[in-house]
PDB file of C-alpha atoms in Angstrom:
ATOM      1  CA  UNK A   1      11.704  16.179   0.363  1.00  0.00           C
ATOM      2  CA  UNK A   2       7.571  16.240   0.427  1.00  0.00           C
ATOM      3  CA  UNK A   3       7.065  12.918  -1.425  1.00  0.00           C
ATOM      4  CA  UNK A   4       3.085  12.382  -1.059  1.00  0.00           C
ATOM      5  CA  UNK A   5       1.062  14.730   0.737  1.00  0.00           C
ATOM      6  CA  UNK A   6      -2.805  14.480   1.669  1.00  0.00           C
ATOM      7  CA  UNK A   7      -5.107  16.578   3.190  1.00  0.00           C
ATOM      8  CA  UNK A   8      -7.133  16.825   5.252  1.00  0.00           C
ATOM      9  CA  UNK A   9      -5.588  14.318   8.229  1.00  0.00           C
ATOM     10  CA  UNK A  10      -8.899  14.005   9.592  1.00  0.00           C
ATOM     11  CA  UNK A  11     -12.440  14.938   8.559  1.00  0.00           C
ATOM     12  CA  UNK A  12     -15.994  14.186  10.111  1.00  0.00           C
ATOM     13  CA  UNK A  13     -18.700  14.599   7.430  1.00  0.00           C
ATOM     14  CA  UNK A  14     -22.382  14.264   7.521  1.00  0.00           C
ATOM     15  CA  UNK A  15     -24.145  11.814   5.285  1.00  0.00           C
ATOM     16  CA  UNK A  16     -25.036  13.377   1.876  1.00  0.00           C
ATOM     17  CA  UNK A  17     -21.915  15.840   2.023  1.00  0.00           C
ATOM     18  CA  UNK A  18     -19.143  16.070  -0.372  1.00  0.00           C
ATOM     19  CA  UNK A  19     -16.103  16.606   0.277  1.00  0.00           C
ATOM     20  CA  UNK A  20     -12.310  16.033  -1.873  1.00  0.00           C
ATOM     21  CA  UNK A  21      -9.487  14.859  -0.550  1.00  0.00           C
ATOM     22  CA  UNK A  22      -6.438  16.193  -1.773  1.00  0.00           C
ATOM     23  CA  UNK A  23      -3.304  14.718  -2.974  1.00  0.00           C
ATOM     24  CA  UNK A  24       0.401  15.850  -4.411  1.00  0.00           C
ATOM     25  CA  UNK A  25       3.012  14.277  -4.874  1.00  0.00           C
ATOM     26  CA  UNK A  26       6.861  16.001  -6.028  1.00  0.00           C
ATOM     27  CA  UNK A  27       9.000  13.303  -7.325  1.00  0.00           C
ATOM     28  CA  UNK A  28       7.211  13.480 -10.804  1.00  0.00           C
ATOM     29  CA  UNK A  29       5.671  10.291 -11.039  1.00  0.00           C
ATOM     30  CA  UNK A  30       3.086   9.246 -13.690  1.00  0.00           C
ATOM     31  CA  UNK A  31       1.491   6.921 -11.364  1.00  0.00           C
ATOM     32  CA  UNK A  32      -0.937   7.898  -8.883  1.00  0.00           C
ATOM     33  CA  UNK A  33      -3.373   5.988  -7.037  1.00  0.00           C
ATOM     34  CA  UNK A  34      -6.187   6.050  -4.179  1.00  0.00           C
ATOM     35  CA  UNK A  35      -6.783   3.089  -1.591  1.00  0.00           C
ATOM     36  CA  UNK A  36      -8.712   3.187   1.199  1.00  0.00           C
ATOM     37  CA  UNK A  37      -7.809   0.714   4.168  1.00  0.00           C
ATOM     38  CA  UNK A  38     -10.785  -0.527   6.777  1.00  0.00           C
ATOM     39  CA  UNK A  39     -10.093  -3.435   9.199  1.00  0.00           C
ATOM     40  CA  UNK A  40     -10.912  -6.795   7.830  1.00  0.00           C
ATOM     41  CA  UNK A  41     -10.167  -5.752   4.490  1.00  0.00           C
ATOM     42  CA  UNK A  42      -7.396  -4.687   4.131  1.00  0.00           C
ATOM     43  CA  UNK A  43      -6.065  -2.093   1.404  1.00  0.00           C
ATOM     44  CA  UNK A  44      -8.383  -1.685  -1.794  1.00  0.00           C
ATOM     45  CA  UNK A  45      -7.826   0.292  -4.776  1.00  0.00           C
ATOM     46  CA  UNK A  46     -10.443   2.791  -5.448  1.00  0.00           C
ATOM     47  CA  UNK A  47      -9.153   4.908  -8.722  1.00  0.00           C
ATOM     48  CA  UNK A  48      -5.639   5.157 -10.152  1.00  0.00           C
ATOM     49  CA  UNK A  49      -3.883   7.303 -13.101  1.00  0.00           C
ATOM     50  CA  UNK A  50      -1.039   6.341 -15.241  1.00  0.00           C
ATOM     51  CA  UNK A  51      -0.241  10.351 -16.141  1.00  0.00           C
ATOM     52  CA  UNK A  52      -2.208  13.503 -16.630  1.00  0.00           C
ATOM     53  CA  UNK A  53      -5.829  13.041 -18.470  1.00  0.00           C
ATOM     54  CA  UNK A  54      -5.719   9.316 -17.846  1.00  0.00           C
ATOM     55  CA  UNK A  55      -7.496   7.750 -14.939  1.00  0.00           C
ATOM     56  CA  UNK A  56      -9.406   4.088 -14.527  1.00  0.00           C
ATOM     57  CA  UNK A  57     -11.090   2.579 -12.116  1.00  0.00           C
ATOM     58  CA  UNK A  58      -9.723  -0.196  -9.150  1.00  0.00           C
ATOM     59  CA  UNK A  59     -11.539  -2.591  -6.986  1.00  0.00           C
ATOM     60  CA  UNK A  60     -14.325  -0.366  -5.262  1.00  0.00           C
ATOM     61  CA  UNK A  61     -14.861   2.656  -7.202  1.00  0.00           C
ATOM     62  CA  UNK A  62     -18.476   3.615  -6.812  1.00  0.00           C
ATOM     63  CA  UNK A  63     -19.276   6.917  -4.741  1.00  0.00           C
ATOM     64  CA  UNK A  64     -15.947   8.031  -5.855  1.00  0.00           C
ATOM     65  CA  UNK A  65     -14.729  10.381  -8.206  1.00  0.00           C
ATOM     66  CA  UNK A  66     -11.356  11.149  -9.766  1.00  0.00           C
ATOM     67  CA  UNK A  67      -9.440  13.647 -12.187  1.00  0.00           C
ATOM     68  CA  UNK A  68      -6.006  14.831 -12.693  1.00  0.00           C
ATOM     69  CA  UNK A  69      -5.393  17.416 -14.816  1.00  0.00           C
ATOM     70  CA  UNK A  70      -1.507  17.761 -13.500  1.00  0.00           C
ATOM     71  CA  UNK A  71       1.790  15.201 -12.840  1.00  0.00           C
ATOM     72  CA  UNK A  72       1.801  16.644  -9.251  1.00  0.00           C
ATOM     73  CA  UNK A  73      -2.090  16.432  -8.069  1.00  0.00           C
ATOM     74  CA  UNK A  74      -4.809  13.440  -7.832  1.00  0.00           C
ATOM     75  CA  UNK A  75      -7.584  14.671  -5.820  1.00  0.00           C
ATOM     76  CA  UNK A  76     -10.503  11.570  -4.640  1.00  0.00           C
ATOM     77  CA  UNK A  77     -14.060  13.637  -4.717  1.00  0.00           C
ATOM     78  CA  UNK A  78     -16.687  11.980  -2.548  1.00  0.00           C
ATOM     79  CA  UNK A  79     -20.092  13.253  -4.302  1.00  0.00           C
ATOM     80  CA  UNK A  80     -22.484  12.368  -1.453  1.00  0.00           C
ATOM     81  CA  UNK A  81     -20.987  10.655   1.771  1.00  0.00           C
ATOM     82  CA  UNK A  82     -22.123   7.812   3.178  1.00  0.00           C
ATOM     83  CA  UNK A  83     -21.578   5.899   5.967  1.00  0.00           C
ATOM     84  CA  UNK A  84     -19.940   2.941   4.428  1.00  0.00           C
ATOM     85  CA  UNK A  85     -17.184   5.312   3.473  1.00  0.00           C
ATOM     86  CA  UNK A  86     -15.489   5.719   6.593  1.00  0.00           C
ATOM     87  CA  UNK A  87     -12.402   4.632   6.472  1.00  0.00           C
ATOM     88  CA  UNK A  88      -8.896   5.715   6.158  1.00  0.00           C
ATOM     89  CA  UNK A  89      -7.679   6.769   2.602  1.00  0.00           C
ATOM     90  CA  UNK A  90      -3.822   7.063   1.394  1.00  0.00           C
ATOM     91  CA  UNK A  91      -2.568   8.590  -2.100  1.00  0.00           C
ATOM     92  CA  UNK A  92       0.436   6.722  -3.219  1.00  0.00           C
ATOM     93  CA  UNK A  93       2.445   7.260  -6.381  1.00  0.00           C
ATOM     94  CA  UNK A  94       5.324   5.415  -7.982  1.00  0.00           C
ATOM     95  CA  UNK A  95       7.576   6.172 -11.591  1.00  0.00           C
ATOM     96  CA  UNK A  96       5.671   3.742 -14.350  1.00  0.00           C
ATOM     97  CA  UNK A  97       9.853   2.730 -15.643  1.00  0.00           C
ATOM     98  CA  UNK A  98       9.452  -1.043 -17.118  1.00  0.00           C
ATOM     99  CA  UNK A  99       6.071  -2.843 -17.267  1.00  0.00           C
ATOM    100  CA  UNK A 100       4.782  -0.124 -14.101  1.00  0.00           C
ATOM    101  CA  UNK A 101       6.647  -2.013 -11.767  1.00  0.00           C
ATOM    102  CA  UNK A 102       8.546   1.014  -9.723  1.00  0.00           C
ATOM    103  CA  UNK A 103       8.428   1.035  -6.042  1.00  0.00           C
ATOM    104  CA  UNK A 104       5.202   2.799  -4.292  1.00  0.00           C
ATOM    105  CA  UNK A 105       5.520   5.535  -2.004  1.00  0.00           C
ATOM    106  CA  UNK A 106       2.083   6.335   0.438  1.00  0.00           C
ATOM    107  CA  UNK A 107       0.943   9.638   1.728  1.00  0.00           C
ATOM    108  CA  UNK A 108       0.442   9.459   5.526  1.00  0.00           C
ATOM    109  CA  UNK A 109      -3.583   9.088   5.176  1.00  0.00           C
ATOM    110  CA  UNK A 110      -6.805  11.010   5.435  1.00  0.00           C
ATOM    111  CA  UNK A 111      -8.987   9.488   8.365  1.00  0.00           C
ATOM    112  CA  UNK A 112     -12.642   9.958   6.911  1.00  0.00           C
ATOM    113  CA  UNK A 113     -15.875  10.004   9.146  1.00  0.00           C
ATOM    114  CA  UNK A 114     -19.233   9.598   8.154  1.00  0.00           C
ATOM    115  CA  UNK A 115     -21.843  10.385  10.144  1.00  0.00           C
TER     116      UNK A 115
ATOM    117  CA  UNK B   1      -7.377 -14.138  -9.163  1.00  0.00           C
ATOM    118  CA  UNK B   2      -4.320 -12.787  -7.445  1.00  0.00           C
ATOM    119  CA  UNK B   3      -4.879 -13.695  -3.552  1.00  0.00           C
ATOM    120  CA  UNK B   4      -1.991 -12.527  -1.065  1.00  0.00           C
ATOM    121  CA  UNK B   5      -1.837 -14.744   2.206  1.00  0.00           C
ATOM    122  CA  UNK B   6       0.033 -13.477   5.291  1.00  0.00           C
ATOM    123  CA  UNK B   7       0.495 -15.412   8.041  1.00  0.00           C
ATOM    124  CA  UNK B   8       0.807 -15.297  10.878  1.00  0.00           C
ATOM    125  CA  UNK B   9      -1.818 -12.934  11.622  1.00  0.00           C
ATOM    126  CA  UNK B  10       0.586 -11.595  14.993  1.00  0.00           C
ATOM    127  CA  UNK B  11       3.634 -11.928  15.878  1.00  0.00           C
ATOM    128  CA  UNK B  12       5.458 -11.409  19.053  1.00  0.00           C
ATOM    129  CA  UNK B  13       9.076 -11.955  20.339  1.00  0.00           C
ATOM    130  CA  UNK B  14      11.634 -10.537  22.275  1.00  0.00           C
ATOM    131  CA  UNK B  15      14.329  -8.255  21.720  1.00  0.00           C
ATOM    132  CA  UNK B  16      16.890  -9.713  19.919  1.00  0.00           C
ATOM    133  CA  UNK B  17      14.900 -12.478  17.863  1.00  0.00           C
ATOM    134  CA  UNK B  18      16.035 -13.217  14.467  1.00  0.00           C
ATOM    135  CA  UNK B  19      12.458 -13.751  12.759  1.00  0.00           C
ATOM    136  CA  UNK B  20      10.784 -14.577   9.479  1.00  0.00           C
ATOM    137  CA  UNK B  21       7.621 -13.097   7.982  1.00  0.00           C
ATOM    138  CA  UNK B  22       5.503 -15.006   5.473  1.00  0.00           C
ATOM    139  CA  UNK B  23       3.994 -13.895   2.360  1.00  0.00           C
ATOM    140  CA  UNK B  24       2.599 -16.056  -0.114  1.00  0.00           C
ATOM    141  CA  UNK B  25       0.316 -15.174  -3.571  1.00  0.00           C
ATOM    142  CA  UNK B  26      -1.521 -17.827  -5.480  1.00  0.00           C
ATOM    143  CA  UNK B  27      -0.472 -16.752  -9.194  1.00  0.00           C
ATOM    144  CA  UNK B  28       3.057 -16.902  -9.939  1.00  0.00           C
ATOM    145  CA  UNK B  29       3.326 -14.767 -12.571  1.00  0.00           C
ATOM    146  CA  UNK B  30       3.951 -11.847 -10.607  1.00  0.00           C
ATOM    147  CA  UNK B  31       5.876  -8.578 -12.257  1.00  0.00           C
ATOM    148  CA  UNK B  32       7.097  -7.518  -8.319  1.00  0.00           C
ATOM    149  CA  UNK B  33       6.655  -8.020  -4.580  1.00  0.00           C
ATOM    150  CA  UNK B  34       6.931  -5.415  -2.565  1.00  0.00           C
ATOM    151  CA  UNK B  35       7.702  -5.151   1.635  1.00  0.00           C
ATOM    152  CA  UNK B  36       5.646  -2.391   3.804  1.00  0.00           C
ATOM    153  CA  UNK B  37       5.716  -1.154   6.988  1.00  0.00           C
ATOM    154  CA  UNK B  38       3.086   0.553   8.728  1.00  0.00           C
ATOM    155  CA  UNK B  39       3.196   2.262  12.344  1.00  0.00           C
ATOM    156  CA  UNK B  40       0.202   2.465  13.780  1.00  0.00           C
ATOM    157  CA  UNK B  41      -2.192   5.640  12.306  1.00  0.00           C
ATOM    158  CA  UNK B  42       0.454   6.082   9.701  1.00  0.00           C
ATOM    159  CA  UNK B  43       0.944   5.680   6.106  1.00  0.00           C
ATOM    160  CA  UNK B  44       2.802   2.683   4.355  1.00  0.00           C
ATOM    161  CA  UNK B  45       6.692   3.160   4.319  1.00  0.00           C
ATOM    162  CA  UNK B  46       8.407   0.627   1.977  1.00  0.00           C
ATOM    163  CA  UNK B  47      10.998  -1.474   2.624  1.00  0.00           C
ATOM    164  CA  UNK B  48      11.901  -3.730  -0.020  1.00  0.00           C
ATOM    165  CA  UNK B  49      11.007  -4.190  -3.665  1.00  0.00           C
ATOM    166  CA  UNK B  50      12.023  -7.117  -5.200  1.00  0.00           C
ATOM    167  CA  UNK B  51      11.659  -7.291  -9.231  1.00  0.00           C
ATOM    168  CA  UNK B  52      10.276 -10.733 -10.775  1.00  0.00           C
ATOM    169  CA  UNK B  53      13.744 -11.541 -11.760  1.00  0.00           C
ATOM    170  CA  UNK B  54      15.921 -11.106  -8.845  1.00  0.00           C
ATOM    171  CA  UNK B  55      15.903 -13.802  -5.631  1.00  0.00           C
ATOM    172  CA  UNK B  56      16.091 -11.165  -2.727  1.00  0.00           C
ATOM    173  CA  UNK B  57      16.791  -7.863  -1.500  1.00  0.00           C
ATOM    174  CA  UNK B  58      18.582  -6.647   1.554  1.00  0.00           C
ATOM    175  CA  UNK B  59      18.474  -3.331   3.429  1.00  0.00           C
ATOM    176  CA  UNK B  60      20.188  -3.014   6.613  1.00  0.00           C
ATOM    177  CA  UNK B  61      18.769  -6.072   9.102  1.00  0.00           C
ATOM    178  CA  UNK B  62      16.156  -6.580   6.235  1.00  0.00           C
ATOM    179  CA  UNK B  63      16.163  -9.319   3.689  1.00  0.00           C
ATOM    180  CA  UNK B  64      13.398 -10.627   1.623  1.00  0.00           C
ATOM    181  CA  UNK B  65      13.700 -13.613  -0.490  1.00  0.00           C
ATOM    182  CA  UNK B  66      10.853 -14.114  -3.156  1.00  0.00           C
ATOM    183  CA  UNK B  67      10.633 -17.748  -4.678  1.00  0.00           C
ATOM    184  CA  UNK B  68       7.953 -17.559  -7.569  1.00  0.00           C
ATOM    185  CA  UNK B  69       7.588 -20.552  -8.632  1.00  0.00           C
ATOM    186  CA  UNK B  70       6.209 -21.778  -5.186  1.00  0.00           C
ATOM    187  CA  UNK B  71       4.704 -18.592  -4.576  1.00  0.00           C
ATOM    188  CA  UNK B  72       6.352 -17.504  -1.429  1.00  0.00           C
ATOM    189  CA  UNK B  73       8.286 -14.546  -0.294  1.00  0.00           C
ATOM    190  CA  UNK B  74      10.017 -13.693   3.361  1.00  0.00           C
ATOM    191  CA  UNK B  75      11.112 -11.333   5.208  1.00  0.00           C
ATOM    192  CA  UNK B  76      13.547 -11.693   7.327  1.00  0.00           C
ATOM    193  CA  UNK B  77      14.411  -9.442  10.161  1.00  0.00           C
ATOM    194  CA  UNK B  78      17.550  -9.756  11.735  1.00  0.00           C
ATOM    195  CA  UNK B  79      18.398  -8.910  15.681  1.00  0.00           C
ATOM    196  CA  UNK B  80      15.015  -7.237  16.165  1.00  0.00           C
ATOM    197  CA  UNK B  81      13.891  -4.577  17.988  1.00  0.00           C
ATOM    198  CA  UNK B  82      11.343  -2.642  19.723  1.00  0.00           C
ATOM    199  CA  UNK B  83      11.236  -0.054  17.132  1.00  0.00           C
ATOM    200  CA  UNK B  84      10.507  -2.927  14.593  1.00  0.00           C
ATOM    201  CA  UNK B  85       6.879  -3.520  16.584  1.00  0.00           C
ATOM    202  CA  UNK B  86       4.735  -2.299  13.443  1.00  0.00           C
ATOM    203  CA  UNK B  87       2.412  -3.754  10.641  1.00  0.00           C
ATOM    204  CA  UNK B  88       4.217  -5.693   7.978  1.00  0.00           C
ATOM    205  CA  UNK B  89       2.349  -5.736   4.564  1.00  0.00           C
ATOM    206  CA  UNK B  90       3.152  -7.742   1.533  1.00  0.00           C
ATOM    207  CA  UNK B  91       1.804  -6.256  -1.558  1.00  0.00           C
ATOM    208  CA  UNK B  92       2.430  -8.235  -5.476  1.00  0.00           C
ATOM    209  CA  UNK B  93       1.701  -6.635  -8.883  1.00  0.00           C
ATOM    210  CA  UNK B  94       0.722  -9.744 -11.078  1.00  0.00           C
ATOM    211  CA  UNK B  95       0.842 -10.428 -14.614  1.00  0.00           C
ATOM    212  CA  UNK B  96      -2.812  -9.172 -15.471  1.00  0.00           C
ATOM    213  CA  UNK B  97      -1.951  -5.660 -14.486  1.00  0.00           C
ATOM    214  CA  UNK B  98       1.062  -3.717 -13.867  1.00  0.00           C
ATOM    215  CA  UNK B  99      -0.817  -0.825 -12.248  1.00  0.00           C
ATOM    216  CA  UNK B 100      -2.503  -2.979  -9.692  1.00  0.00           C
ATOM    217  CA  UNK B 101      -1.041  -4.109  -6.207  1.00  0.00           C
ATOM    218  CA  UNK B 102      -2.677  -6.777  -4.363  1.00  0.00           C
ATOM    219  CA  UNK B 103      -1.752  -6.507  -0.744  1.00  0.00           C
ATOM    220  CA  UNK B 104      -2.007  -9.333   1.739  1.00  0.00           C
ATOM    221  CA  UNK B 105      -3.778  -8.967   5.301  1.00  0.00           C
ATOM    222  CA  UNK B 106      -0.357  -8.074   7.239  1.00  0.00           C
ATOM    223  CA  UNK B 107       1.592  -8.993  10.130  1.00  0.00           C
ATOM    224  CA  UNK B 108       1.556  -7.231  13.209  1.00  0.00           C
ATOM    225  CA  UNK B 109       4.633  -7.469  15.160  1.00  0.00           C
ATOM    226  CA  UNK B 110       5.297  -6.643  18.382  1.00  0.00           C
ATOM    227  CA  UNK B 111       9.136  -6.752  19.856  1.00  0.00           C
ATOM    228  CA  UNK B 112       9.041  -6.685  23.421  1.00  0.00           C
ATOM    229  CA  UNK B 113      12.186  -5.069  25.575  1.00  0.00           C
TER     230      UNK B 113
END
């Protein structure tokens, strides 16, 4: 049983890169979501989707991009790195059932540098 | 605004402690609360979810209470551990959105031998 995966684990970019991180998930849930986690701030949202074709923006979305065009994959596209994106990022999805209140299951993170 | 407050920041006993956890969230109209743990360099793992309706959940030496109308929830950890050391996040999805979870700072517990 997969649940969430992400990759990469790890990946060192250069400022002005672009890079996507990848996420699936195979318990068929309609909610997906990115947060990334930095000490001192805890865990923002960046972008979630409530089912294929439908995304909307969380808490910090700039420099970020987001599609999904399937149940199973949400992929977070980083258009031109910077610095202030280093951080760790985790996928997490969850079933939508009554009012979207199902229980949220996390990918094991993608530990971004920015150089 | 939804804030989530978790205190203490750090936490550390020895093996064998019963403890508490604090979580508390400054709008009470709250759909869910939801328990975390998180091992160091590792993803979230839940623990507990506890629905706006229901008073508290239990899972093995785990029990969280949630108490809306003060705005506080628990956790309570019974006979602990060294393999409970970790971070304990509280996260609450409030009334203005359903698809958003406000997560509190954590508590980062250490159980020593």
């Amino acid at each position: 049983n997969a649940g969430v995966t992400q990759t990469p684990k790890f990946q060192v970019l250069k400022t002005g890169q672009s890079m996507t991180l990848q996420c699936a998930q195979d318990m068929n849930h309609e909610y997906m979501s990115w947060y990334r986690q930095d000490p001192g701030m805890g865990l923002r949202l960046i972008h979630y989707s409530v089912g294929a074709g439908i995304t909307d923006q969380g808490e910090v979305p700039n420099g970020y991009n987001v599609s999904r065009s399937t149940t199973e994959d949400f992929p977070l596209r980083l258009l031109s790195a910077a610095p202030s994106q280093t951080s760790v990022y985790f996928c997490a999805s969850k079933p939508l059932g009554t009012r979207g209140t199902g229980e949220l299951f996390f990918g094991e993170g993608s530990r971004l540098t920015v150089l | 605004k939804q804030e989530v407050t978790q205190i203490p920041a750090a936490l550390s006993v020895p093996e064998g402690e019963n403890l508490v956890l604090n979580c508390s969230f400054t709008d009470s109209a709250i759909y869910n609360l939801q328990w975390f743990r998180q091992d160091p360099g590792k993803g979230l793992t839940s623990l507990l979810l506890i629905q706006s309706s229901q008073r508290e959940q239990t899972s093995g030496r785990l029990n969280a209470s949630l108490d809306k109308s003060s705005g506080r929830s628990t956790l309570y950890i019974a006979a602990s551990q060294p393999g409970d050391s970790a971070t304990y996040l509280c996260a609450v999805i409030s009334g203005d959105s359903s698809y958003k979870l406000i997560f509190g700072s954590g508590t980062r517990l250490l159980v020593r031998p």
